[in-house]
Coordinates of C-alpha atoms in Angstrom, one line a residue:
X1 CA 4.7 -11.4 17.3
X2 CA 6.3 -13.1 14.4
X3 CA 4.4 -12.6 11.2
X4 CA 3.9 -15.6 8.8
X5 CA 5.4 -14.6 5.4
X6 CA 3.5 -17.4 3.5
X7 CA 0.3 -15.7 2.8
X8 CA 2.0 -12.5 1.5
X9 CA 4.3 -14.6 -0.8
X10 CA 1.4 -16.5 -2.2
X11 CA -0.5 -13.3 -2.8
X12 CA 2.6 -11.9 -4.4
X13 CA 2.6 -14.8 -7.0
X14 CA -1.0 -14.3 -7.6
X15 CA -0.6 -10.5 -8.3
X16 CA 2.6 -10.8 -10.4
X17 CA 1.0 -13.5 -12.5
X18 CA -2.0 -11.2 -13.4
X19 CA 0.4 -8.2 -14.0
X20 CA 2.3 -10.1 -16.5
X21 CA 5.9 -10.1 -17.7
X22 CA 6.3 -6.5 -18.6
X23 CA 8.7 -4.1 -16.7
X24 CA 7.0 -3.0 -13.6
X25 CA 7.2 -2.5 -9.9
X26 CA 4.5 -3.5 -7.5
X27 CA 3.8 -4.0 -3.7
X28 CA 1.8 -7.0 -3.1
X29 CA 2.2 -6.4 0.5
X30 CA 0.4 -3.1 0.2
X31 CA -2.4 -4.7 -1.5
X32 CA -2.5 -7.7 0.8
X33 CA -2.7 -5.3 3.9
X34 CA -5.5 -3.4 2.4
X35 CA -7.6 -6.7 1.9
X36 CA -6.6 -7.8 5.3
X37 CA -7.9 -4.8 7.0
X38 CA -11.3 -5.3 5.2
X39 CA -11.3 -9.1 6.0
X40 CA -13.2 -9.0 9.3
X41 CA -16.1 -7.2 7.7
X42 CA -16.8 -10.2 5.3
X43 CA -19.3 -13.0 6.2
X44 CA -20.6 -16.2 4.7
X45 CA -19.3 -17.0 1.1
X46 CA -17.7 -13.5 0.7
X47 CA -15.4 -14.2 3.7
X48 CA -14.5 -17.7 2.4
X49 CA -13.5 -16.3 -0.9
X50 CA -11.6 -13.4 0.5
X51 CA -9.7 -15.8 2.9
X52 CA -8.8 -17.9 -0.1
X53 CA -7.2 -14.8 -1.7
X54 CA -5.5 -13.8 1.6
X55 CA -4.2 -17.3 2.2
X56 CA -5.2 -17.0 5.9
X57 CA -8.1 -16.7 8.2
X58 CA -9.6 -13.3 7.9
X59 CA -9.1 -12.5 11.6
X60 CA -5.6 -13.6 11.6
X61 CA -4.8 -11.7 8.5
X62 CA -6.3 -8.6 10.1
X63 CA -4.1 -9.2 13.2
X64 CA -1.1 -9.4 11.0
X65 CA -2.0 -6.1 9.3
X66 CA -2.5 -4.4 12.7
X67 CA 0.9 -5.8 13.9
X68 CA 2.7 -4.5 10.8
X69 CA 1.0 -1.1 10.7
X70 CA 1.0 -0.2 14.4
X71 CA 4.7 -1.2 14.8
X72 CA 6.3 -0.1 11.4
X73 CA 9.8 -1.1 10.4
X74 CA 12.3 1.7 10.8
X75 CA 13.3 1.5 7.1
X76 CA 9.8 0.9 5.7
X77 CA 7.4 3.8 6.4
X78 CA 3.7 2.6 6.4
X79 CA 0.4 4.2 6.6
X80 CA -3.3 3.3 6.2
X81 CA -6.4 5.4 6.0
X82 CA -10.2 5.1 5.6
X83 CA -12.3 8.1 4.5
X84 CA -16.1 8.1 4.2
X85 CA -18.4 10.6 2.6
X86 CA -20.7 10.0 5.6
X87 CA -19.8 8.0 8.6
X88 CA -22.0 4.9 8.5
X89 CA -23.2 3.4 11.7
X90 CA -23.2 -0.1 10.0
X91 CA -19.3 0.2 9.7
X92 CA -18.8 1.4 13.3
X93 CA -17.7 -1.9 15.0
X94 CA -15.4 -2.8 11.9
X95 CA -14.0 0.7 11.8
X96 CA -13.1 0.6 15.6
X97 CA -11.2 -2.5 15.0
X98 CA -8.9 -1.0 12.4
X99 CA -5.3 -0.4 13.5
X100 CA -4.7 2.5 15.9
X101 CA -2.5 4.1 13.3
X102 CA -5.3 4.1 10.6
X103 CA -6.3 7.5 9.6
X104 CA -10.0 8.1 9.5
X105 CA -12.3 11.0 8.7
X106 CA -14.5 12.6 6.1
X107 CA -13.7 12.0 2.3
X108 CA -11.2 14.6 1.3
X109 CA -10.9 16.5 -2.1
X110 CA -8.5 15.1 -4.7
X111 CA -5.7 17.5 -3.9
X112 CA -5.7 16.4 -0.3
X113 CA -5.6 12.7 -1.5
X114 CA -2.6 13.6 -3.7
X115 CA -0.9 15.4 -0.8
X116 CA -1.5 12.3 1.4
X117 CA 0.2 10.1 -1.1
X118 CA 3.2 12.4 -1.4
X119 CA 3.6 12.9 2.4
X120 CA 3.3 9.1 3.1
X121 CA 5.8 8.1 0.4
X122 CA 8.6 10.7 1.0
X123 CA 7.5 12.5 -2.2
X124 CA 8.1 9.5 -4.5
X125 CA 4.3 9.1 -5.4
X126 CA 2.9 12.2 -6.7
X127 CA -0.7 11.4 -7.5
X128 CA -3.2 9.2 -5.5
X129 CA -4.0 6.2 -7.8
X130 CA -7.7 6.8 -7.8
X131 CA -9.9 9.9 -8.5
X132 CA -12.8 10.7 -6.2
X133 CA -16.1 11.2 -8.0
X134 CA -19.5 12.4 -6.8
X135 CA -20.7 8.9 -6.3
X136 CA -17.7 7.7 -4.1
X137 CA -18.9 6.5 -0.8
X138 CA -15.5 5.5 0.8
X139 CA -11.9 5.3 0.1
X140 CA -9.4 2.9 1.8
X141 CA -5.6 3.2 1.2
X142 CA -2.3 1.8 2.2
X143 CA 1.1 3.4 1.6
X144 CA 4.6 1.9 2.0
X145 CA 7.9 3.7 1.3
X146 CA 11.5 2.9 1.5
X147 CA 14.7 5.0 0.9
X148 CA 17.9 3.3 1.9
X149 CA 21.7 3.5 1.5
X150 CA 23.7 0.4 0.9
X151 CA 26.0 -0.6 3.7
X152 CA 28.6 -0.9 1.0
X153 CA 28.2 0.9 -2.4
X154 CA 28.6 -1.0 -5.7
X155 CA 31.7 -0.6 -7.7
X156 CA 31.4 0.3 -11.5
X157 CA 32.1 -2.0 -14.4
X158 CA 31.8 -2.0 -18.2
X159 CA 28.5 -3.3 -19.5
X160 CA 30.6 -6.0 -21.4
X161 CA 30.7 -7.8 -18.1
X162 CA 27.1 -8.7 -18.5
X163 CA 28.3 -11.3 -20.9
X164 CA 28.3 -11.9 -24.8
X165 CA 24.7 -13.2 -24.6
X166 CA 23.2 -10.3 -23.1
X167 CA 21.5 -7.7 -25.3
X168 CA 21.9 -5.2 -22.5
X169 CA 25.7 -5.3 -23.0
X170 CA 25.2 -3.5 -26.3
X171 CA 22.6 -1.0 -24.9
X172 CA 24.5 0.1 -21.8
X173 CA 28.0 1.5 -21.1
X174 CA 28.4 0.9 -17.4
X175 CA 26.8 -1.4 -14.8
X176 CA 27.2 -2.3 -11.1
X177 CA 29.8 -4.7 -9.7
X178 CA 29.7 -6.2 -6.3
X179 CA 32.4 -4.7 -3.9
X180 CA 34.9 -6.7 -2.0
X181 CA 32.7 -7.0 1.0
X182 CA 29.0 -6.1 2.2
X183 CA 27.2 -7.9 -0.5
X184 CA 26.4 -11.7 -0.8
X185 CA 26.2 -13.8 -3.9
X186 CA 25.3 -17.4 -4.3
X187 CA 23.7 -20.0 -6.6
X188 CA 20.3 -21.5 -5.4
X189 CA 18.4 -24.5 -6.4
X190 CA 14.6 -23.7 -6.7
X191 CA 11.7 -26.0 -7.6
X192 CA 10.1 -23.3 -9.8
X193 CA 13.0 -21.8 -11.6
X194 CA 15.9 -24.4 -11.4
X195 CA 19.2 -23.0 -10.5
X196 CA 19.4 -19.3 -10.1
X197 CA 21.9 -16.6 -9.7
X198 CA 21.4 -14.7 -6.5
X199 CA 22.7 -11.3 -5.4
X200 CA 21.8 -9.8 -2.0
X201 CA 22.6 -6.0 -1.0
X202 CA 22.2 -5.0 2.6
X203 CA 20.9 -1.5 3.6
X204 CA 22.9 0.5 6.1
X205 CA 21.2 -0.7 9.3
X206 CA 19.4 1.3 11.9
X207 CA 19.6 0.6 15.7
X208 CA 16.3 1.0 17.5
X209 CA 16.0 -0.1 21.2
X210 CA 19.1 -2.3 20.9
X211 CA 17.9 -4.0 17.7
X212 CA 19.4 -3.6 14.3
X213 CA 16.7 -3.0 11.7
X214 CA 17.9 -3.6 8.2
X215 CA 16.6 -4.2 4.6
X216 CA 18.0 -7.0 2.3
X217 CA 17.4 -6.4 -1.4
X218 CA 17.7 -9.7 -3.3
X219 CA 18.0 -10.1 -7.0
X220 CA 17.4 -13.4 -8.7
X221 CA 18.1 -14.5 -12.3
X222 CA 17.0 -17.7 -14.0
X223 CA 17.5 -19.0 -17.4
X224 CA 15.9 -16.8 -20.2
X225 CA 13.3 -19.3 -21.1
X226 CA 11.9 -19.6 -17.5
X227 CA 8.5 -17.8 -17.3
X228 CA 8.6 -14.5 -15.2
X229 CA 5.9 -15.8 -12.9
X230 CA 8.1 -18.8 -12.0
X231 CA 11.3 -16.6 -11.4
X232 CA 9.2 -14.1 -9.1
X233 CA 7.9 -17.0 -7.1
X234 CA 11.3 -18.5 -6.7
X235 CA 12.7 -15.1 -5.9
X236 CA 10.2 -14.7 -3.1
X237 CA 11.3 -18.1 -1.8
X238 CA 15.0 -17.3 -1.9
X239 CA 14.6 -13.9 -0.3
X240 CA 12.7 -15.2 2.6
X241 CA 15.1 -18.0 3.0
X242 CA 17.9 -15.6 3.0
X243 CA 16.6 -13.8 6.0
X244 CA 15.3 -17.0 8.0
X245 CA 17.2 -19.9 6.7
X246 CA 20.4 -18.5 5.1
X247 CA 21.8 -21.9 3.8
X248 CA 18.7 -23.3 2.5
X249 CA 18.8 -24.2 -1.2
X250 CA 22.5 -23.0 -1.7
X251 CA 24.4 -24.9 -4.3
X252 CA 28.2 -25.6 -3.8
X253 CA 30.2 -24.4 -6.8
X254 CA 32.0 -27.7 -6.7
X255 CA 28.6 -29.5 -7.5
X256 CA 28.3 -27.6 -10.7
X257 CA 30.0 -27.9 -14.1
X258 CA 32.8 -25.6 -15.1
X259 CA 32.2 -23.4 -18.1
X260 CA 30.0 -20.6 -19.4
X261 CA 26.1 -20.3 -18.9
X262 CA 23.7 -17.4 -19.5
X263 CA 23.8 -16.9 -15.8
X264 CA 27.5 -17.3 -14.8
X265 CA 31.1 -18.3 -15.9
X266 CA 32.5 -21.0 -13.5
X267 CA 36.2 -21.6 -13.6
X268 CA 39.1 -22.7 -11.3
X269 CA 42.1 -20.6 -10.2
X270 CA 45.3 -21.6 -8.4
X271 CA 45.4 -20.2 -4.9
X272 CA 47.1 -20.9 -1.5
X273 CA 44.1 -22.0 0.9
X274 CA 43.1 -24.6 3.2
X275 CA 40.1 -26.7 1.9
X276 CA 37.8 -25.8 -1.0
X277 CA 37.3 -22.2 -1.2
X278 CA 34.3 -20.7 -3.1
X279 CA 34.2 -16.9 -4.3
X280 CA 31.4 -15.2 -6.1
X281 CA 30.8 -11.8 -7.5
X282 CA 28.0 -10.2 -9.5
X283 CA 27.3 -7.6 -12.1
X284 CA 23.8 -6.1 -12.6
X285 CA 22.4 -3.0 -14.1
X286 CA 20.9 0.1 -12.4
X287 CA 17.1 0.3 -12.9
X288 CA 14.0 2.3 -12.3
X289 CA 10.3 1.5 -12.7
X290 CA 7.1 3.4 -12.3
X291 CA 3.9 1.4 -12.6
X292 CA 0.1 1.7 -12.0
X293 CA -1.8 -1.4 -11.6
X294 CA -5.5 -1.9 -12.1
X295 CA -6.5 -4.2 -9.1
X296 CA -10.1 -4.8 -10.3
X297 CA -8.7 -7.8 -12.2
X298 CA -10.6 -10.9 -11.0
X299 CA -8.6 -12.9 -8.5
X300 CA -7.0 -10.1 -6.6
X301 CA -9.7 -10.0 -4.1
X302 CA -10.8 -6.3 -4.3
X303 CA -14.2 -7.3 -5.6
X304 CA -14.7 -9.5 -2.5
X305 CA -13.5 -6.7 -0.3
X306 CA -15.8 -4.2 -1.5
X307 CA -18.6 -6.8 -1.4
X308 CA -18.0 -7.4 2.2
X309 CA -18.2 -3.6 2.9
X310 CA -21.4 -3.4 0.9
X311 CA -23.1 -6.3 2.6
X312 CA -22.2 -4.6 6.0
X313 CA -23.8 -1.4 4.9
X314 CA -26.8 -3.1 3.6
X315 CA -25.9 -2.1 0.0
X316 CA -24.9 -5.1 -1.9
X317 CA -23.8 -4.7 -5.4
X318 CA -21.7 -1.7 -4.8
X319 CA -19.5 -0.5 -7.7
X320 CA -15.7 -0.1 -6.9
X321 CA -12.3 1.0 -8.2
X322 CA -9.0 -0.4 -7.0
X323 CA -5.5 0.5 -8.1
X324 CA -1.9 0.7 -7.0
X325 CA 0.8 3.3 -7.9
X326 CA 4.4 2.1 -7.4
X327 CA 7.8 3.4 -8.1
X328 CA 11.4 2.2 -7.5
X329 CA 15.0 3.1 -8.2
X330 CA 18.1 0.8 -7.7
X331 CA 21.5 2.4 -8.1
X332 CA 25.0 2.3 -7.0
X333 CA 24.6 3.8 -3.5
X334 CA 20.9 2.8 -2.5
X335 CA 17.5 1.7 -3.3
X336 CA 14.2 3.5 -2.8
X337 CA 10.7 2.3 -3.5
X338 CA 7.1 3.4 -2.7
X339 CA 3.5 2.2 -3.4
X340 CA 0.1 3.4 -2.7
X341 CA -2.8 1.0 -2.9
X342 CA -6.4 2.2 -2.9
X343 CA -9.9 0.9 -3.0
X344 CA -13.0 3.2 -3.6
X345 CA -16.5 1.9 -3.1
X346 CA -19.0 3.8 -5.5
X347 CA -22.6 3.9 -5.8
X348 CA -24.7 4.9 -8.8
X349 CA -26.2 8.5 -8.5
X350 CA -30.0 8.7 -8.3
X351 CA -31.9 9.5 -11.3
X352 CA -32.9 13.1 -12.0
X353 CA -36.4 14.0 -10.7
X354 CA -38.7 17.0 -10.4
X355 CA -38.2 19.0 -7.2
X356 CA -40.5 21.7 -5.9
X357 CA -39.1 24.6 -4.1
X358 CA -41.1 27.0 -2.0
X359 CA -40.0 30.5 -1.0
X360 CA -42.0 31.5 2.1
X361 CA -42.8 35.3 2.7
X362 CA -44.0 36.8 5.9
X363 CA -45.4 39.9 4.2
X364 CA -48.5 40.4 6.4
X365 CA -49.3 40.0 10.2
X366 CA -48.4 36.7 11.6
X367 CA -48.0 34.8 14.9
X368 CA -44.9 33.9 16.9
X369 CA -44.8 31.5 19.8
X370 CA -41.8 30.7 22.0
X371 CA -42.0 27.2 23.7
X372 CA -39.6 25.9 26.3
X373 CA -37.7 22.6 25.8
X374 CA -36.0 20.3 28.3
X375 CA -34.6 16.9 27.0
X376 CA -32.0 14.3 27.8
X377 CA -30.9 12.0 24.8
X378 CA -33.8 13.4 22.8
X379 CA -36.4 12.5 25.3
X380 CA -38.5 14.9 27.6
X381 CA -36.8 15.4 30.9
X382 CA -38.5 18.1 32.9
X383 CA -42.0 19.8 33.5
X384 CA -41.1 22.8 31.3
X385 CA -40.8 20.8 28.2
X386 CA -43.4 21.9 25.6
X387 CA -44.7 24.8 27.6
X388 CA -45.3 28.0 25.5
X389 CA -43.5 30.7 27.3
X390 CA -44.0 33.6 24.9
X391 CA -46.3 34.3 22.1
X392 CA -46.9 37.3 19.7
X393 CA -48.8 38.7 16.8
X394 CA -46.5 40.6 14.5
X395 CA -48.5 43.5 12.8
X396 CA -46.1 46.3 12.9
X397 CA -42.6 45.4 11.4
X398 CA -39.7 47.7 11.9
X399 CA -36.6 48.6 9.8
X400 CA -33.3 46.8 10.4
X401 CA -31.2 48.9 12.6
X402 CA -28.1 50.7 11.0
X403 CA -26.0 48.9 13.6
X404 CA -27.0 45.5 12.2
X405 CA -26.0 46.3 8.7
X406 CA -22.4 45.7 9.2
X407 CA -21.2 42.0 9.9
X408 CA -20.2 41.2 13.5
X409 CA -17.5 38.6 13.4
X410 CA -17.9 38.0 17.1
X411 CA -21.5 36.9 16.4
X412 CA -21.0 35.1 13.0
X413 CA -20.3 31.4 13.0

């Protein structure tokens, strides 16, 4: 099954726009997958609004999520989970339709959630992004993790190669330069960000069942005045095209003016070649990022997701928390990234009330009756059911035998 990338790319634009232009790493896919898993639980107006955020029919989005999670990419570890404080019958049908790989069970302690995040992200995410409180009803989570080695490692260059207009050139000493082969560079024309500089590094592929599974990490730079949201949107378009329509949007160097720009230097050199040859290289810095994103921001869809679950449980108006923890490192020899996205539905604790407690004491003669039972599925099923078999009047109590003072492990449960 081929998965449509359009809905995820549109959700990515929405998410990055709300995150803003500060240094960050995020996984819109991780957030989208969680929303897609909840989608089939929604009805009426809630479903319509959630589908608008997902960019797809709820059932189709859920089918996409199942496809991705049940058949993970060899270079992208993935996981999903649903934990409930008490298994609710109202969620049974929806729960049964979750991906086969989705972990389900009782709501664990915080330490266990932290361990889940570490184990599902190769140790890159140390802490689960949400804290379980006494009023937490359920928690849903997705995790994605990647750790790859470049098919061809970068060379090293002086930071001066970033150009005289780069403030980074004065802050850094060394940067990465593309090797002679194994990386791809081009200039692309985009509707959102104009002409952009593009670099793509390929992971060392893994062969599975005769198929080569890889990962392409695409960097896209626009002119400094272009808003970050537009550059991110253009980068999604360029990256998707690079894997599906490699030539789409690429500009010929012969159609661009010679000279210096903030994005490149274009010159002509004498060489012996047939036809018009084009050569491109790139320099870019190493980088790392760690981010935590509050996903309760209106427009990301998590309010609709918890609303759908609340309606299904007959508890509209549930409170919720939603967050994503993400990390990434881009270097000379490889790339790694991970994200855990979590949604918690919470309910207000009941008010304090007066409780009466009775301690019963059998300190004088009393009666005992033994009655037979015989049921099937909780209903009477035989003539013995309800028949009193033994009865007694206890008027002479006895001391507990010495043999019963010690614990009996074989009898304790």
